[in-house]
Coordinates of C-alpha atoms in Angstrom, one line a residue:
X1 CA 0.0 0.0 0.0
X2 CA 2.8 2.4 0.9
X3 CA 4.6 1.6 -2.4
X4 CA 1.3 2.2 -4.3
X5 CA 0.9 5.7 -2.7
X6 CA 4.5 6.5 -3.5
X7 CA 3.9 5.6 -7.1
X8 CA 0.7 7.7 -7.3
X9 CA 2.5 10.7 -5.8
X10 CA 5.3 10.3 -8.3
X11 CA 2.9 10.3 -11.2
X12 CA 1.0 13.3 -9.8
X13 CA 4.3 15.2 -9.5
X14 CA 5.3 14.3 -13.0
X15 CA 1.9 15.5 -14.3
X16 CA 2.3 18.8 -12.5
X17 CA 5.8 19.3 -13.8
X18 CA 4.8 18.6 -17.4
X19 CA 1.7 20.8 -17.5
X20 CA 2.0 23.7 -20.0
X21 CA 1.2 27.3 -18.8
X22 CA -2.1 27.2 -20.7
X23 CA -3.2 24.2 -18.6
X24 CA -2.8 21.5 -21.3
X25 CA -0.4 18.5 -21.5
X26 CA 1.5 18.0 -24.8
X27 CA 3.0 14.6 -24.7
X28 CA 4.1 13.0 -28.0
X29 CA 1.3 11.3 -29.8
X30 CA 3.1 8.4 -31.4
X31 CA 1.3 6.7 -34.2
X32 CA 3.9 4.5 -36.0
X33 CA 5.7 5.5 -39.2
X34 CA 2.8 6.1 -41.6
X35 CA 2.5 9.8 -40.9
X36 CA 6.3 10.2 -41.2
X37 CA 6.2 8.4 -44.6
X38 CA 3.2 10.4 -45.8
X39 CA 4.9 13.7 -44.9
X40 CA 7.9 12.8 -47.0
X41 CA 5.6 11.8 -49.9
X42 CA 3.6 15.1 -49.5
X43 CA 6.6 17.4 -49.4
X44 CA 8.3 15.7 -52.4
X45 CA 5.0 15.8 -54.4
X46 CA 4.6 19.5 -53.6
X47 CA 8.3 20.1 -54.5
X48 CA 9.0 21.5 -51.0
X49 CA 12.6 21.0 -50.0
X50 CA 12.7 20.6 -46.2
X51 CA 15.4 19.4 -43.8
X52 CA 12.6 17.6 -42.0
X53 CA 12.7 14.9 -44.7
X54 CA 16.1 13.6 -43.8
X55 CA 15.2 13.4 -40.1
X56 CA 11.9 11.5 -40.9
X57 CA 13.9 9.0 -43.0
X58 CA 16.2 8.3 -40.0
X59 CA 13.2 7.7 -37.8
X60 CA 11.6 5.4 -40.3
X61 CA 14.8 3.4 -40.7
X62 CA 15.2 3.1 -36.9
X63 CA 11.9 1.1 -36.9
X64 CA 12.9 -1.4 -39.6
X65 CA 13.0 -5.0 -38.4
X66 CA 15.9 -7.4 -39.2
X67 CA 13.9 -9.1 -41.9
X68 CA 13.4 -5.8 -43.8
X69 CA 9.8 -5.2 -42.7
X70 CA 8.0 -2.6 -40.6
X71 CA 5.3 -3.3 -38.1
X72 CA 2.1 -1.5 -37.1
X73 CA 2.5 -2.7 -33.5
X74 CA 5.5 -4.2 -31.7
X75 CA 4.3 -7.8 -31.4
X76 CA 2.9 -8.1 -34.9
X77 CA 4.6 -11.2 -35.9
X78 CA 7.1 -10.8 -38.8
X79 CA 5.8 -7.5 -40.1
X80 CA 3.1 -5.6 -41.9
X81 CA 3.0 -5.3 -45.7
X82 CA 1.2 -1.9 -45.6
X83 CA 3.6 -0.3 -43.2
X84 CA 6.5 -1.8 -45.1
X85 CA 5.3 -0.5 -48.4
X86 CA 4.7 3.0 -47.0
X87 CA 8.2 3.1 -45.5
X88 CA 9.8 1.7 -48.7
X89 CA 8.0 4.3 -50.9
X90 CA 8.8 7.2 -48.7
X91 CA 12.5 6.3 -48.4
X92 CA 12.8 6.0 -52.1
X93 CA 10.8 9.2 -52.7
X94 CA 13.1 11.1 -50.3
X95 CA 15.9 10.9 -52.8
X96 CA 18.4 9.8 -50.1
X97 CA 18.0 6.1 -50.7
X98 CA 18.0 3.8 -53.8
X99 CA 16.4 0.4 -54.5
X100 CA 19.9 -1.1 -54.5
X101 CA 20.4 -0.2 -50.8
X102 CA 20.4 -3.3 -48.6
X103 CA 17.6 -1.9 -46.3
X104 CA 15.3 -1.4 -49.3
X105 CA 16.2 -4.7 -51.0
X106 CA 15.1 -6.5 -47.8
X107 CA 11.9 -4.4 -47.7
X108 CA 11.1 -5.2 -51.3
X109 CA 11.6 -8.9 -50.7
X110 CA 9.2 -8.8 -47.8
X111 CA 6.5 -6.8 -49.8
X112 CA 6.7 -9.3 -52.8
X113 CA 6.5 -12.3 -50.4
X114 CA 3.3 -10.8 -49.0
X115 CA 1.6 -10.3 -52.3
X116 CA 2.8 -6.9 -53.5
X117 CA 0.8 -3.7 -53.9
X118 CA -2.6 -5.4 -54.2
X119 CA -2.3 -6.5 -50.5
X120 CA -1.9 -3.1 -48.9
X121 CA -4.7 -1.3 -47.2
X122 CA -7.4 0.7 -49.1
X123 CA -6.1 4.0 -47.7
X124 CA -2.6 3.2 -48.9
X125 CA -4.0 2.3 -52.3
X126 CA -5.6 5.7 -52.4
X127 CA -2.3 7.4 -51.6
X128 CA -0.6 5.3 -54.3
X129 CA -3.3 6.2 -56.8
X130 CA -2.9 9.9 -55.9
X131 CA 0.8 9.8 -56.7
X132 CA 0.6 7.8 -59.9
X133 CA 1.6 4.4 -58.5
X134 CA -1.7 2.5 -58.7
X135 CA -4.8 2.6 -60.8
X136 CA -8.1 4.1 -59.6
X137 CA -11.0 1.7 -59.8
X138 CA -13.0 2.1 -63.0
X139 CA -16.1 2.2 -60.9
X140 CA -16.2 4.5 -57.8
X141 CA -17.7 2.5 -55.0
X142 CA -18.6 5.7 -53.0
X143 CA -20.2 8.3 -55.3
X144 CA -19.7 11.9 -54.4
X145 CA -23.5 12.4 -54.5
X146 CA -23.6 10.8 -51.1
X147 CA -23.1 14.3 -49.7
X148 CA -26.5 15.2 -51.0
X149 CA -28.4 12.3 -49.3
X150 CA -31.2 13.6 -47.0
X151 CA -30.9 13.2 -43.2
X152 CA -33.8 10.7 -43.1
X153 CA -31.9 8.3 -45.3
X154 CA -30.5 5.4 -43.2
X155 CA -26.9 6.1 -44.2
X156 CA -26.2 9.8 -45.0
X157 CA -23.3 12.1 -44.9
X158 CA -24.1 13.5 -41.4
X159 CA -24.8 10.1 -39.9
X160 CA -21.0 9.7 -40.1
X161 CA -18.7 10.9 -37.4
X162 CA -16.7 14.1 -37.8
X163 CA -13.6 12.0 -38.3
X164 CA -15.4 9.9 -41.0
X165 CA -16.7 13.0 -42.9
X166 CA -13.3 14.7 -42.7
X167 CA -11.6 11.8 -44.4
X168 CA -14.3 10.7 -46.8
X169 CA -15.0 14.2 -48.3
X170 CA -11.6 14.6 -50.0
X171 CA -11.6 10.9 -50.9
X172 CA -15.0 11.2 -52.7
X173 CA -13.6 14.3 -54.7
X174 CA -10.4 12.5 -55.6
X175 CA -12.1 9.2 -56.6
X176 CA -14.6 11.1 -58.7
X177 CA -11.9 12.8 -60.6
X178 CA -9.5 9.9 -60.5
X179 CA -6.9 12.4 -59.7
X180 CA -3.2 11.6 -60.0
X181 CA 0.0 13.6 -59.9
X182 CA 3.4 12.0 -60.4
X183 CA 6.4 14.3 -60.1
X184 CA 9.4 13.6 -62.4
X185 CA 11.5 12.6 -59.4
X186 CA 9.0 10.1 -58.1
X187 CA 10.1 6.4 -57.8
X188 CA 8.5 3.7 -59.9
X189 CA 6.8 1.0 -57.9
X190 CA 5.4 -1.0 -60.9
X191 CA 7.8 -3.9 -60.1
X192 CA 5.8 -4.5 -56.9
X193 CA 2.5 -5.1 -58.8
X194 CA 2.1 -8.9 -59.0
X195 CA -1.5 -9.2 -60.1
X196 CA -2.1 -6.9 -63.0
X197 CA -5.9 -7.4 -63.2
X198 CA -6.6 -6.8 -59.5
X199 CA -6.5 -3.0 -59.4
X200 CA -10.3 -2.6 -59.3
X201 CA -10.9 -5.0 -56.3
X202 CA -10.4 -2.4 -53.6
X203 CA -13.4 -3.4 -51.5
X204 CA -13.2 -7.1 -50.6
X205 CA -15.3 -7.1 -47.4
X206 CA -18.9 -8.3 -47.9
X207 CA -20.0 -6.0 -45.1
X208 CA -18.5 -3.0 -46.8
X209 CA -20.0 -4.1 -50.1
X210 CA -23.5 -4.2 -48.5
X211 CA -23.1 -0.8 -47.0
X212 CA -21.8 0.8 -50.3
X213 CA -24.7 -0.9 -52.1
X214 CA -27.1 0.8 -49.7
X215 CA -25.5 4.2 -50.3
X216 CA -25.5 3.7 -54.1
X217 CA -29.2 2.8 -53.9
X218 CA -29.9 6.0 -52.0
X219 CA -28.0 8.1 -54.6
X220 CA -30.2 6.6 -57.4
X221 CA -33.3 7.8 -55.5
X222 CA -32.2 11.4 -55.5
X223 CA -34.6 13.6 -57.4
X224 CA -33.1 15.7 -60.1
X225 CA -31.1 15.5 -63.3
X226 CA -28.0 13.3 -62.7
X227 CA -25.5 15.8 -64.2
X228 CA -26.9 18.7 -62.2
X229 CA -26.8 16.6 -59.0
X230 CA -23.2 15.6 -59.7
X231 CA -22.2 19.2 -60.2
X232 CA -24.0 20.3 -57.0
X233 CA -22.2 17.5 -55.1
X234 CA -18.8 18.7 -56.5
X235 CA -19.6 22.2 -55.2
X236 CA -20.8 21.1 -51.8
X237 CA -17.9 18.8 -51.0
X238 CA -15.1 21.4 -51.4
X239 CA -17.2 23.9 -49.5
X240 CA -17.5 21.5 -46.6
X241 CA -13.7 21.2 -46.4
X242 CA -13.0 24.9 -46.6
X243 CA -15.7 25.7 -44.1
X244 CA -14.1 23.4 -41.5
X245 CA -10.5 24.5 -41.6
X246 CA -8.9 25.1 -38.3
X247 CA -7.0 28.3 -37.5
X248 CA -3.7 26.5 -38.3
X249 CA -5.0 25.6 -41.8
X250 CA -5.6 21.9 -41.1
X251 CA -8.9 20.1 -41.9
X252 CA -10.3 19.2 -38.5
X253 CA -6.8 18.9 -37.0
X254 CA -6.3 15.4 -38.4
X255 CA -3.2 14.6 -40.4
X256 CA -4.9 12.1 -42.8
X257 CA -7.8 14.4 -43.7
X258 CA -5.5 17.4 -44.2
X259 CA -3.2 15.3 -46.4
X260 CA -6.2 14.2 -48.5
X261 CA -7.6 17.7 -48.7
X262 CA -4.4 19.1 -50.2
X263 CA -4.6 16.5 -53.0
X264 CA -8.4 17.2 -53.4
X265 CA -7.6 20.9 -53.8
X266 CA -5.0 20.1 -56.4
X267 CA -7.6 18.0 -58.3
X268 CA -9.9 21.1 -58.3
X269 CA -7.2 23.3 -59.9
X270 CA -5.5 24.8 -56.9
X271 CA -1.8 25.5 -57.5
X272 CA 0.8 23.8 -55.2
X273 CA 1.7 27.3 -53.9
X274 CA -1.9 28.4 -53.2
X275 CA -2.2 30.0 -49.7
X276 CA -4.7 27.4 -48.5
X277 CA -2.4 24.5 -49.4
X278 CA 0.7 26.3 -48.0
X279 CA -1.1 27.0 -44.7
X280 CA -2.4 23.4 -44.5
X281 CA 1.2 22.1 -45.0
X282 CA 2.4 24.4 -42.3
X283 CA -0.4 23.2 -40.0
X284 CA 0.5 19.6 -40.2
X285 CA 4.2 20.3 -40.1
X286 CA 3.6 22.0 -36.8
X287 CA 2.3 18.7 -35.5
X288 CA 6.0 17.5 -35.5
X289 CA 7.3 16.3 -32.2
X290 CA 10.5 14.7 -31.1
X291 CA 10.9 11.2 -29.8
X292 CA 14.3 9.9 -28.7
X293 CA 16.0 12.6 -30.7
X294 CA 14.1 12.0 -33.9
X295 CA 11.2 13.9 -35.5
X296 CA 7.8 12.3 -35.7
X297 CA 4.7 13.6 -37.4
X298 CA 1.8 13.2 -34.9
X299 CA -1.6 12.2 -36.3
X300 CA -2.9 15.1 -34.3
X301 CA -1.7 16.9 -31.2
X302 CA -2.2 15.2 -27.9
X303 CA -3.9 18.2 -26.4
X304 CA -7.6 17.9 -25.8
X305 CA -9.4 20.2 -28.3
X306 CA -13.1 21.1 -28.5
X307 CA -14.7 19.7 -31.7
X308 CA -16.9 22.1 -33.6

C-alpha cells in the first residue's frame, strides 16, 4: 500500500511538472511511421525542399526489423505489408536512398513475399493512386452524390462521425476525378505489382460491399437531373472542407484528412503554392514532435481540443 501511494504521488508530481502554462499537456502522440512516410511523400510531391525529410527518414529506418519489414505494433509477428510499403516508398521518394540499398532490397523482398501492392490497405492504395503508382477503380464505390443524401436516409453524410466526414469528403472528390500527380523525381513501384488485373478490387469485405450498395441505392433515388446533382455535389464537398478549416489551416486537425484535402484541392485546380495549401502544410508540419531525438509527425496533437 505504501509503495502504491508513493507511485501515485510520483505520477502526480510528473503531471504537475509537465503541464503547460495554458493548462494543457502536450505529450508526444506516437502513431507509428505512416504519418512520417506520408509527410515525405507530400513534401516531395509539392516540391518542397525541407530538412525535415532527412530526419523522418532516419526515424523510419530506426523502426525497420531485421527481416526488412516494418510493423504496425510491436508484437505483430514478422511484419506488416502496408507499413513496409509506405516506408519503402517514402525512403525512395526522399531521394536519399535507392532500390539497391540493402535496407530497401530487404523491404522489397518482404513486400513481394506478402503479395505486393494489391495486398496493402485501401487507404494506402488511395495514396498510391494519388501519386501515380496505382490505378483508380474504373467504378467509384462511394459516389460523391452521397453528400446530398437527406438526413432521413438510413446512411447519410451527417450520420458519419466528424472523423469519417473529414476523411471521406476529399476521398470522394479524388475518386470522382480519378486524380493523380506524379512528379518527375517520383520512384517507380510498378515492379511491386504482382496481379495486373486486380486493381479494381479495392473493396473485398462483404459487409462494406453491402453498406456501399445501400449508399448507391440512395443516390439513385435522389430527385433531379443526374448531371446537375453531380455538379451540385462537386460544389458542396469542397465547401464542406473549406468551411471546416482550423486556425492553423488543417482540416479538423487530423493529419490524414489534411493530407487528402491538399490533393483534393490540387484536383480542383489549386496551385501547389496556393495559400490554402501552403497553410495546410504548415499546419500539419507544426504537429511534429521529437521522440528519442528523432522527428515524428503526430496524427494530431495530444492536447484535448473542442470539436466544432
